[in-house]
Structures are given as structure tokens and as C-alpha cells.
mmCIF file of N, CA and C in Angstrom:
data_model
loop_
_atom_site.group_PDB
_atom_site.id
_atom_site.type_symbol
_atom_site.label_atom_id
_atom_site.label_comp_id
_atom_site.label_asym_id
_atom_site.label_seq_id
_atom_site.Cartn_x
_atom_site.Cartn_y
_atom_site.Cartn_z
ATOM 1 N N MET A 956 0.728 -1.148 0.054
ATOM 2 C CA MET A 956 -0.204 0.152 0.129
ATOM 3 C C MET A 956 1.216 1.070 0.021
ATOM 4 N N PRO A 957 1.184 2.338 -1.078
ATOM 5 C CA PRO A 957 1.435 3.223 -1.239
ATOM 6 C C PRO A 957 1.385 3.949 0.222
ATOM 7 N N LEU A 958 2.365 4.649 0.772
ATOM 8 C CA LEU A 958 2.228 5.471 2.004
ATOM 9 C C LEU A 958 1.593 6.452 1.771
ATOM 10 N N SER A 959 1.539 7.326 0.400
ATOM 11 C CA SER A 959 0.726 8.348 0.254
ATOM 12 C C SER A 959 -0.758 8.310 0.968
ATOM 13 N N GLU A 960 -1.198 6.718 0.165
ATOM 14 C CA GLU A 960 -2.636 6.329 0.571
ATOM 15 C C GLU A 960 -2.917 6.037 1.860
ATOM 16 N N VAL A 961 -1.824 5.646 2.566
ATOM 17 C CA VAL A 961 -2.143 5.490 4.100
ATOM 18 C C VAL A 961 -2.253 6.664 4.680
ATOM 19 N N VAL A 962 -1.672 7.511 4.676
ATOM 20 C CA VAL A 962 -1.220 9.106 4.869
ATOM 21 C C VAL A 962 -2.631 9.903 4.698
ATOM 22 N N ALA A 963 -3.203 9.663 3.549
ATOM 23 C CA ALA A 963 -4.388 10.497 2.849
ATOM 24 C C ALA A 963 -5.724 9.497 3.817
ATOM 25 N N ILE A 964 -5.568 8.418 4.157
ATOM 26 C CA ILE A 964 -6.695 7.789 4.740
ATOM 27 C C ILE A 964 -6.684 7.997 6.115
ATOM 28 N N LEU A 965 -5.447 8.141 6.837
ATOM 29 C CA LEU A 965 -5.180 8.604 8.268
ATOM 30 C C LEU A 965 -5.627 9.923 8.404
ATOM 31 N N GLN A 966 -5.575 10.931 7.143
ATOM 32 C CA GLN A 966 -6.383 12.052 7.511
ATOM 33 C C GLN A 966 -7.260 12.263 7.579
ATOM 34 N N ASP A 967 -7.998 11.616 6.821
ATOM 35 C CA ASP A 967 -9.533 11.402 6.659
ATOM 36 C C ASP A 967 -10.379 10.989 7.967
ATOM 37 N N LEU A 968 -9.710 10.003 8.730
ATOM 38 C CA LEU A 968 -10.270 9.171 9.442
ATOM 39 C C LEU A 968 -9.774 10.012 11.043
ATOM 40 N N ASN A 969 -8.941 11.176 11.118
ATOM 41 C CA ASN A 969 -8.543 11.964 12.097
ATOM 42 C C ASN A 969 -9.697 12.912 11.888
ATOM 43 N N GLU A 970 -10.060 13.721 10.756
ATOM 44 C CA GLU A 970 -10.802 14.698 10.347
ATOM 45 C C GLU A 970 -12.137 14.270 11.194
ATOM 46 N N PHE A 971 -12.798 12.925 10.712
ATOM 47 C CA PHE A 971 -14.077 12.619 10.974
ATOM 48 C C PHE A 971 -13.902 12.069 12.591
ATOM 49 N N VAL A 972 -12.895 11.382 13.227
ATOM 50 C CA VAL A 972 -12.682 11.399 14.487
ATOM 51 C C VAL A 972 -12.995 12.781 15.611
ATOM 52 N N VAL A 973 -12.467 13.758 14.938
ATOM 53 C CA VAL A 973 -12.137 14.944 16.002
ATOM 54 C C VAL A 973 -13.709 15.601 15.521
ATOM 55 N N SER A 974 -14.273 15.691 14.127
ATOM 56 C CA SER A 974 -15.241 16.315 13.987
ATOM 57 C C SER A 974 -16.484 15.867 14.705
ATOM 58 N N LEU A 975 -16.666 14.484 14.957
ATOM 59 C CA LEU A 975 -18.026 13.680 15.223
ATOM 60 C C LEU A 975 -17.396 14.032 17.114
ATOM 61 N N ASP A 976 -16.394 14.006 17.468
ATOM 62 C CA ASP A 976 -16.180 14.565 18.888
ATOM 63 C C ASP A 976 -16.846 15.552 19.311
ATOM 64 N N ARG A 977 -16.416 16.517 18.349
ATOM 65 C CA ARG A 977 -16.996 18.048 18.813
ATOM 66 C C ARG A 977 -18.523 18.391 18.168
ATOM 67 N N LEU A 978 -18.896 17.289 17.373
ATOM 68 C CA LEU A 978 -20.632 17.239 17.165
ATOM 69 C C LEU A 978 -21.092 16.520 18.221
ATOM 70 N N GLY A 979 -20.398 15.460 18.724
ATOM 71 C CA GLY A 979 -21.039 14.772 20.063
ATOM 72 C C GLY A 979 -21.025 15.715 21.161
ATOM 73 N N SER A 980 -20.006 16.469 21.348
ATOM 74 C CA SER A 980 -19.743 17.621 22.373
ATOM 75 C C SER A 980 -21.000 18.785 22.498
ATOM 76 N N GLY A 981 -21.320 19.300 20.942
ATOM 77 C CA GLY A 981 -22.422 20.309 20.654
ATOM 78 C C GLY A 981 -23.638 19.664 21.027
ATOM 79 N N GLN A 982 -24.115 18.647 20.749
ATOM 80 C CA GLN A 982 -25.406 17.907 20.812
ATOM 81 C C GLN A 982 -25.382 17.818 22.358
ATOM 82 N N ALA A 983 -23.942 17.465 23.283
ATOM 83 C CA ALA A 983 -24.133 17.446 24.903
ATOM 84 C C ALA A 983 -25.058 18.665 25.271
ATOM 85 N N PHE A 984 -24.110 19.968 24.336
ATOM 86 C CA PHE A 984 -24.451 21.015 25.341
ATOM 87 C C PHE A 984 -25.519 21.559 24.513
ATOM 88 N N GLU A 985 -26.072 20.546 23.594
ATOM 89 C CA GLU A 985 -27.563 21.665 22.644
ATOM 90 C C GLU A 985 -27.038 22.839 22.041
ATOM 91 N N THR A 986 -25.595 22.907 21.181
ATOM 92 C CA THR A 986 -25.551 23.772 20.350
ATOM 93 C C THR A 986 -25.129 22.989 18.825
ATOM 94 N N ALA A 987 -25.530 21.888 19.163
ATOM 95 C CA ALA A 987 -25.744 21.124 17.816
ATOM 96 C C ALA A 987 -26.987 20.074 17.752
ATOM 97 N N ASP A 988 -27.521 19.638 16.593
ATOM 98 C CA ASP A 988 -28.669 18.629 16.808
ATOM 99 C C ASP A 988 -28.277 17.609 15.617
ATOM 100 N N GLU A 989 -29.408 16.593 15.453
ATOM 101 C CA GLU A 989 -29.144 15.458 14.393
ATOM 102 C C GLU A 989 -28.879 16.345 12.627
ATOM 103 N N CYS A 990 -29.436 17.217 12.924
ATOM 104 C CA CYS A 990 -29.788 17.794 11.427
ATOM 105 C C CYS A 990 -27.859 18.189 11.212
ATOM 106 N N THR A 991 -27.247 18.716 12.083
ATOM 107 C CA THR A 991 -25.927 19.695 11.906
ATOM 108 C C THR A 991 -25.282 18.113 11.803
ATOM 109 N N VAL A 992 -25.454 17.138 12.108
ATOM 110 C CA VAL A 992 -24.353 15.708 12.250
ATOM 111 C C VAL A 992 -24.915 15.174 10.455
ATOM 112 N N GLY A 993 -26.138 15.413 9.886
ATOM 113 C CA GLY A 993 -26.674 14.967 8.819
ATOM 114 C C GLY A 993 -25.635 15.962 7.659
ATOM 115 N N LYS A 994 -25.706 17.010 7.780
ATOM 116 C CA LYS A 994 -25.017 17.973 7.097
ATOM 117 C C LYS A 994 -23.595 17.723 7.095
ATOM 118 N N PHE A 995 -23.087 17.704 8.351
ATOM 119 C CA PHE A 995 -21.476 17.018 8.277
ATOM 120 C C PHE A 995 -21.139 16.181 7.690
ATOM 121 N N ILE A 996 -22.108 15.059 7.630
ATOM 122 C CA ILE A 996 -21.818 13.325 6.759
ATOM 123 C C ILE A 996 -22.118 14.063 5.264
ATOM 124 N N ALA A 997 -22.867 14.830 5.116
ATOM 125 C CA ALA A 997 -23.272 15.089 3.355
ATOM 126 C C ALA A 997 -22.042 16.212 2.931
ATOM 127 N N ASP A 998 -22.192 17.293 3.636
ATOM 128 C CA ASP A 998 -20.957 18.206 3.199
ATOM 129 C C ASP A 998 -19.634 17.494 3.150
ATOM 130 N N TRP A 999 -19.293 16.851 4.024
ATOM 131 C CA TRP A 999 -17.870 16.532 4.143
ATOM 132 C C TRP A 999 -17.603 15.077 3.459
ATOM 133 N N ASP A 1000 -18.639 14.523 2.508
ATOM 134 C CA ASP A 1000 -18.832 13.467 1.902
ATOM 135 C C ASP A 1000 -18.166 12.109 2.638
ATOM 136 N N VAL A 1001 -18.566 11.836 3.670
ATOM 137 C CA VAL A 1001 -18.064 11.133 4.915
ATOM 138 C C VAL A 1001 -17.983 9.528 4.384
ATOM 139 N N THR A 1002 -19.322 9.626 3.882
ATOM 140 C CA THR A 1002 -19.490 8.017 3.479
ATOM 141 C C THR A 1002 -18.781 7.342 2.417
ATOM 142 N N ARG A 1003 -18.530 8.215 1.211
ATOM 143 C CA ARG A 1003 -17.470 7.735 -0.004
ATOM 144 C C ARG A 1003 -16.309 7.947 0.484
ATOM 145 N N ARG A 1004 -15.701 8.861 1.493
ATOM 146 C CA ARG A 1004 -14.272 8.696 1.831
ATOM 147 C C ARG A 1004 -13.883 7.667 2.947
ATOM 148 N N LEU A 1005 -14.976 7.169 3.671
ATOM 149 C CA LEU A 1005 -14.393 5.855 4.642
ATOM 150 C C LEU A 1005 -14.945 4.730 3.900
ATOM 151 N N ALA A 1006 -15.868 4.618 2.572
ATOM 152 C CA ALA A 1006 -15.875 3.697 1.443
ATOM 153 C C ALA A 1006 -14.648 3.335 0.716
ATOM 154 N N HIS A 1007 -13.926 4.455 0.382
ATOM 155 C CA HIS A 1007 -12.741 4.688 -0.240
ATOM 156 C C HIS A 1007 -11.563 3.795 0.653
ATOM 157 N N ALA A 1008 -11.696 4.489 1.983
ATOM 158 C CA ALA A 1008 -10.351 4.043 2.894
ATOM 159 C C ALA A 1008 -10.489 2.390 2.992
ATOM 160 N N ARG A 1009 -11.827 1.785 3.243
ATOM 161 C CA ARG A 1009 -12.304 0.408 3.383
ATOM 162 C C ARG A 1009 -11.658 -0.434 2.077
ATOM 163 N N HIS A 1010 -12.009 0.073 0.979
ATOM 164 C CA HIS A 1010 -11.879 -0.132 -0.453
ATOM 165 C C HIS A 1010 -10.222 -0.730 -0.246
ATOM 166 N N VAL A 1011 -9.346 0.686 -0.220
ATOM 167 C CA VAL A 1011 -8.026 0.485 -0.239
ATOM 168 C C VAL A 1011 -7.403 -0.259 0.644
ATOM 169 N N ILE A 1012 -7.630 -0.615 2.002
ATOM 170 C CA ILE A 1012 -7.217 -1.410 3.068
ATOM 171 C C ILE A 1012 -7.753 -2.774 2.809
ATOM 172 N N ASP A 1013 -9.032 -3.090 1.904
ATOM 173 C CA ASP A 1013 -9.360 -4.385 1.399
ATOM 174 C C ASP A 1013 -8.479 -4.884 0.417
ATOM 175 N N VAL A 1014 -8.013 -3.968 -0.430
ATOM 176 C CA VAL A 1014 -7.043 -4.228 -1.610
ATOM 177 C C VAL A 1014 -5.977 -4.414 -1.064
ATOM 178 N N ALA A 1015 -5.329 -3.744 -0.163
ATOM 179 C CA ALA A 1015 -4.222 -4.386 0.579
ATOM 180 C C ALA A 1015 -3.882 -5.686 1.198
ATOM 181 N N LEU A 1016 -5.088 -6.070 1.987
ATOM 182 C CA LEU A 1016 -5.372 -7.403 2.435
ATOM 183 C C LEU A 1016 -5.148 -8.067 1.705
ATOM 184 N N ASP A 1017 -6.183 -8.078 0.460
ATOM 185 C CA ASP A 1017 -6.349 -9.080 -0.393
ATOM 186 C C ASP A 1017 -4.951 -9.336 -0.707
ATOM 187 N N ALA A 1018 -3.959 -9.007 -1.246
ATOM 188 C CA ALA A 1018 -2.925 -8.886 -2.060
ATOM 189 C C ALA A 1018 -1.871 -9.364 -1.068
ATOM 190 N N GLN A 1019 -1.896 -9.241 0.284
ATOM 191 C CA GLN A 1019 -1.014 -10.147 1.389
ATOM 192 C C GLN A 1019 -1.405 -11.126 2.233
ATOM 193 N N LEU A 1020 -2.790 -11.195 2.285
ATOM 194 C CA LEU A 1020 -3.225 -12.571 2.765
ATOM 195 C C LEU A 1020 -3.522 -13.906 1.891
ATOM 196 N N SER A 1021 -3.825 -15.042 2.613
ATOM 197 C CA SER A 1021 -4.297 -16.087 1.775
ATOM 198 C C SER A 1021 -5.726 -15.795 1.320
ATOM 199 N N GLU A 1022 -6.396 -16.892 0.878
ATOM 200 C CA GLU A 1022 -7.854 -16.857 0.560
ATOM 201 C C GLU A 1022 -8.582 -16.921 1.642
ATOM 202 N N GLU A 1023 -8.037 -17.988 2.771
ATOM 203 C CA GLU A 1023 -8.587 -18.386 3.662
ATOM 204 C C GLU A 1023 -8.437 -17.438 4.660
ATOM 205 N N GLU A 1024 -7.409 -16.649 5.035
ATOM 206 C CA GLU A 1024 -7.617 -15.788 5.956
ATOM 207 C C GLU A 1024 -8.484 -14.358 5.461
ATOM 208 N N ASN A 1025 -8.351 -14.149 4.106
ATOM 209 C CA ASN A 1025 -9.146 -13.255 4.026
ATOM 210 C C ASN A 1025 -10.825 -13.606 4.042
ATOM 211 N N ALA A 1026 -11.164 -15.030 3.467
ATOM 212 C CA ALA A 1026 -12.388 -15.257 4.262
ATOM 213 C C ALA A 1026 -12.648 -14.979 5.864
ATOM 214 N N GLU A 1027 -11.905 -15.283 6.400
ATOM 215 C CA GLU A 1027 -12.251 -15.080 7.893
ATOM 216 C C GLU A 1027 -11.975 -13.722 8.284
ATOM 217 N N ILE A 1028 -11.620 -12.882 7.900
ATOM 218 C CA ILE A 1028 -11.420 -11.416 8.075
ATOM 219 C C ILE A 1028 -12.791 -10.851 7.545
ATOM 220 N N ASP A 1029 -13.306 -11.204 6.168
ATOM 221 C CA ASP A 1029 -14.646 -11.001 5.986
ATOM 222 C C ASP A 1029 -15.785 -11.458 6.843
ATOM 223 N N SER A 1030 -15.770 -12.447 7.385
ATOM 224 C CA SER A 1030 -16.819 -13.021 8.034
ATOM 225 C C SER A 1030 -16.846 -12.574 9.426
ATOM 226 N N LEU A 1031 -15.576 -11.874 10.209
ATOM 227 C CA LEU A 1031 -15.274 -10.984 11.106
ATOM 228 C C LEU A 1031 -16.301 -9.761 10.860
ATOM 229 N N CYS A 1032 -15.981 -8.912 9.951
ATOM 230 C CA CYS A 1032 -16.280 -7.819 9.424
ATOM 231 C C CYS A 1032 -18.106 -7.566 9.476
ATOM 232 N N GLU A 1033 -18.643 -9.070 9.007
ATOM 233 C CA GLU A 1033 -19.827 -9.249 8.729
ATOM 234 C C GLU A 1033 -20.663 -9.291 10.257
ATOM 235 N N GLN A 1034 -19.857 -9.516 11.170
ATOM 236 C CA GLN A 1034 -20.668 -9.952 12.423
ATOM 237 C C GLN A 1034 -20.480 -8.515 13.305
ATOM 238 N N GLY A 1035 -20.027 -7.138 12.609
ATOM 239 C CA GLY A 1035 -20.038 -5.917 13.258
ATOM 240 C C GLY A 1035 -21.337 -5.471 13.670
ATOM 241 N N ARG A 1036 -21.297 -4.406 14.301
ATOM 242 C CA ARG A 1036 -22.675 -3.793 14.625
ATOM 243 C C ARG A 1036 -23.199 -2.641 13.736
ATOM 244 N N PHE A 1037 -24.139 -2.607 12.966
ATOM 245 C CA PHE A 1037 -24.446 -1.573 12.301
ATOM 246 C C PHE A 1037 -25.877 -1.254 12.433
ATOM 247 N N PHE A 1038 -25.769 0.534 12.476
ATOM 248 C CA PHE A 1038 -26.886 1.040 13.220
ATOM 249 C C PHE A 1038 -28.233 1.191 11.705
ATOM 250 N N GLY A 1039 -29.236 0.913 12.307
ATOM 251 C CA GLY A 1039 -30.483 0.704 11.503
ATOM 252 C C GLY A 1039 -30.876 -0.489 11.601
ATOM 253 N N MET A 1040 -30.453 -1.299 12.177
ATOM 254 C CA MET A 1040 -30.725 -3.169 12.161
ATOM 255 C C MET A 1040 -31.620 -3.223 13.377
ATOM 256 N N GLY A 1041 -32.567 -2.149 13.831
ATOM 257 C CA GLY A 1041 -33.130 -2.739 15.433
ATOM 258 C C GLY A 1041 -32.657 -2.783 16.256
ATOM 259 N N SER A 1042 -32.580 -4.030 17.190
ATOM 260 C CA SER A 1042 -32.230 -4.062 18.000
ATOM 261 C C SER A 1042 -30.704 -3.530 18.260
ATOM 262 N N ALA A 1043 -29.911 -3.900 16.856
ATOM 263 C CA ALA A 1043 -28.275 -3.611 16.835
ATOM 264 C C ALA A 1043 -28.052 -1.789 16.959
ATOM 265 N N ASP A 1044 -29.175 -1.027 17.069
ATOM 266 C CA ASP A 1044 -29.055 0.252 17.041
ATOM 267 C C ASP A 1044 -28.021 0.761 18.242
ATOM 268 N N VAL A 1045 -27.439 1.575 18.017
ATOM 269 C CA VAL A 1045 -26.366 1.965 19.429
ATOM 270 C C VAL A 1045 -26.976 3.002 20.118
ATOM 271 N N THR A 1046 -27.085 3.180 21.051
ATOM 272 C CA THR A 1046 -28.139 3.657 22.201
ATOM 273 C C THR A 1046 -27.355 4.382 23.037
ATOM 274 N N SER A 1047 -27.726 5.331 24.168
ATOM 275 C CA SER A 1047 -26.599 6.047 24.967
ATOM 276 C C SER A 1047 -25.952 5.241 25.792
ATOM 277 N N THR A 1048 -26.548 4.138 26.313
ATOM 278 C CA THR A 1048 -25.966 3.268 26.955
ATOM 279 C C THR A 1048 -24.950 1.957 26.192
ATOM 280 N N ASP A 1049 -25.173 2.069 24.987
ATOM 281 C CA ASP A 1049 -24.230 0.673 24.413
ATOM 282 C C ASP A 1049 -23.453 1.039 23.537
ATOM 283 N N ARG A 1050 -22.459 2.095 23.428
ATOM 284 C CA ARG A 1050 -21.491 2.981 22.981
ATOM 285 C C ARG A 1050 -20.118 1.873 22.695
ATOM 286 N N PRO A 1051 -19.593 2.049 21.543
ATOM 287 C CA PRO A 1051 -18.717 1.235 21.674
ATOM 288 C C PRO A 1051 -17.628 1.691 22.394
ATOM 289 N N THR A 1052 -16.645 1.342 22.957
ATOM 290 C CA THR A 1052 -14.985 1.717 23.758
ATOM 291 C C THR A 1052 -14.181 2.295 22.941
#
């Protein structure tokens, strides 16, 4: 994986983590609401940028690991928690650490 791609992904992830933390703090202090979060996600093209990061990492792993190892990673990823799946929705008492 080229270093420039790694750095670009790390920059994107850093922007998202810091910005989402600030948005969360804004919601806690009632200076931001759900619309603000949605606007951030849309305006900053978060979904596409995260999908790109996932793709770059996936391609790099495919090139480095065996088919069995990649299948195991795929299986583990499918076991993740996904918002919008009913009881799997993250609540205020069920946040990842």
C-alpha cells in the first residue's frame, strides 16, 4: 500500500474522529442537533471517503493474505454492529469503547 494512500486515509479518519467528537460535544451542550450531524456527513462526503478507505485496506489485505485468511476477516467484519438494524442500533448506554 503506497504511503501516500495510508497518509490520506489517516488524515480522513482523523478529521472524522475529531469532527464527530466535536459534534457529540455540541449535542451534549445543545449547540448541535441531528441536522448538524447529517449536514456534516453530507457536506464532508463522509460515506464515500470511508468507503474508499475500506476499499484501499481491503485491496491491500487481499494482496497480502491467503484466500482463507481474507475469508475469515470478511466473516468477522460481517459480525459487526450496524446502525439501523433494529435491536443492533447503538443507544446512549451501548456505545463502543
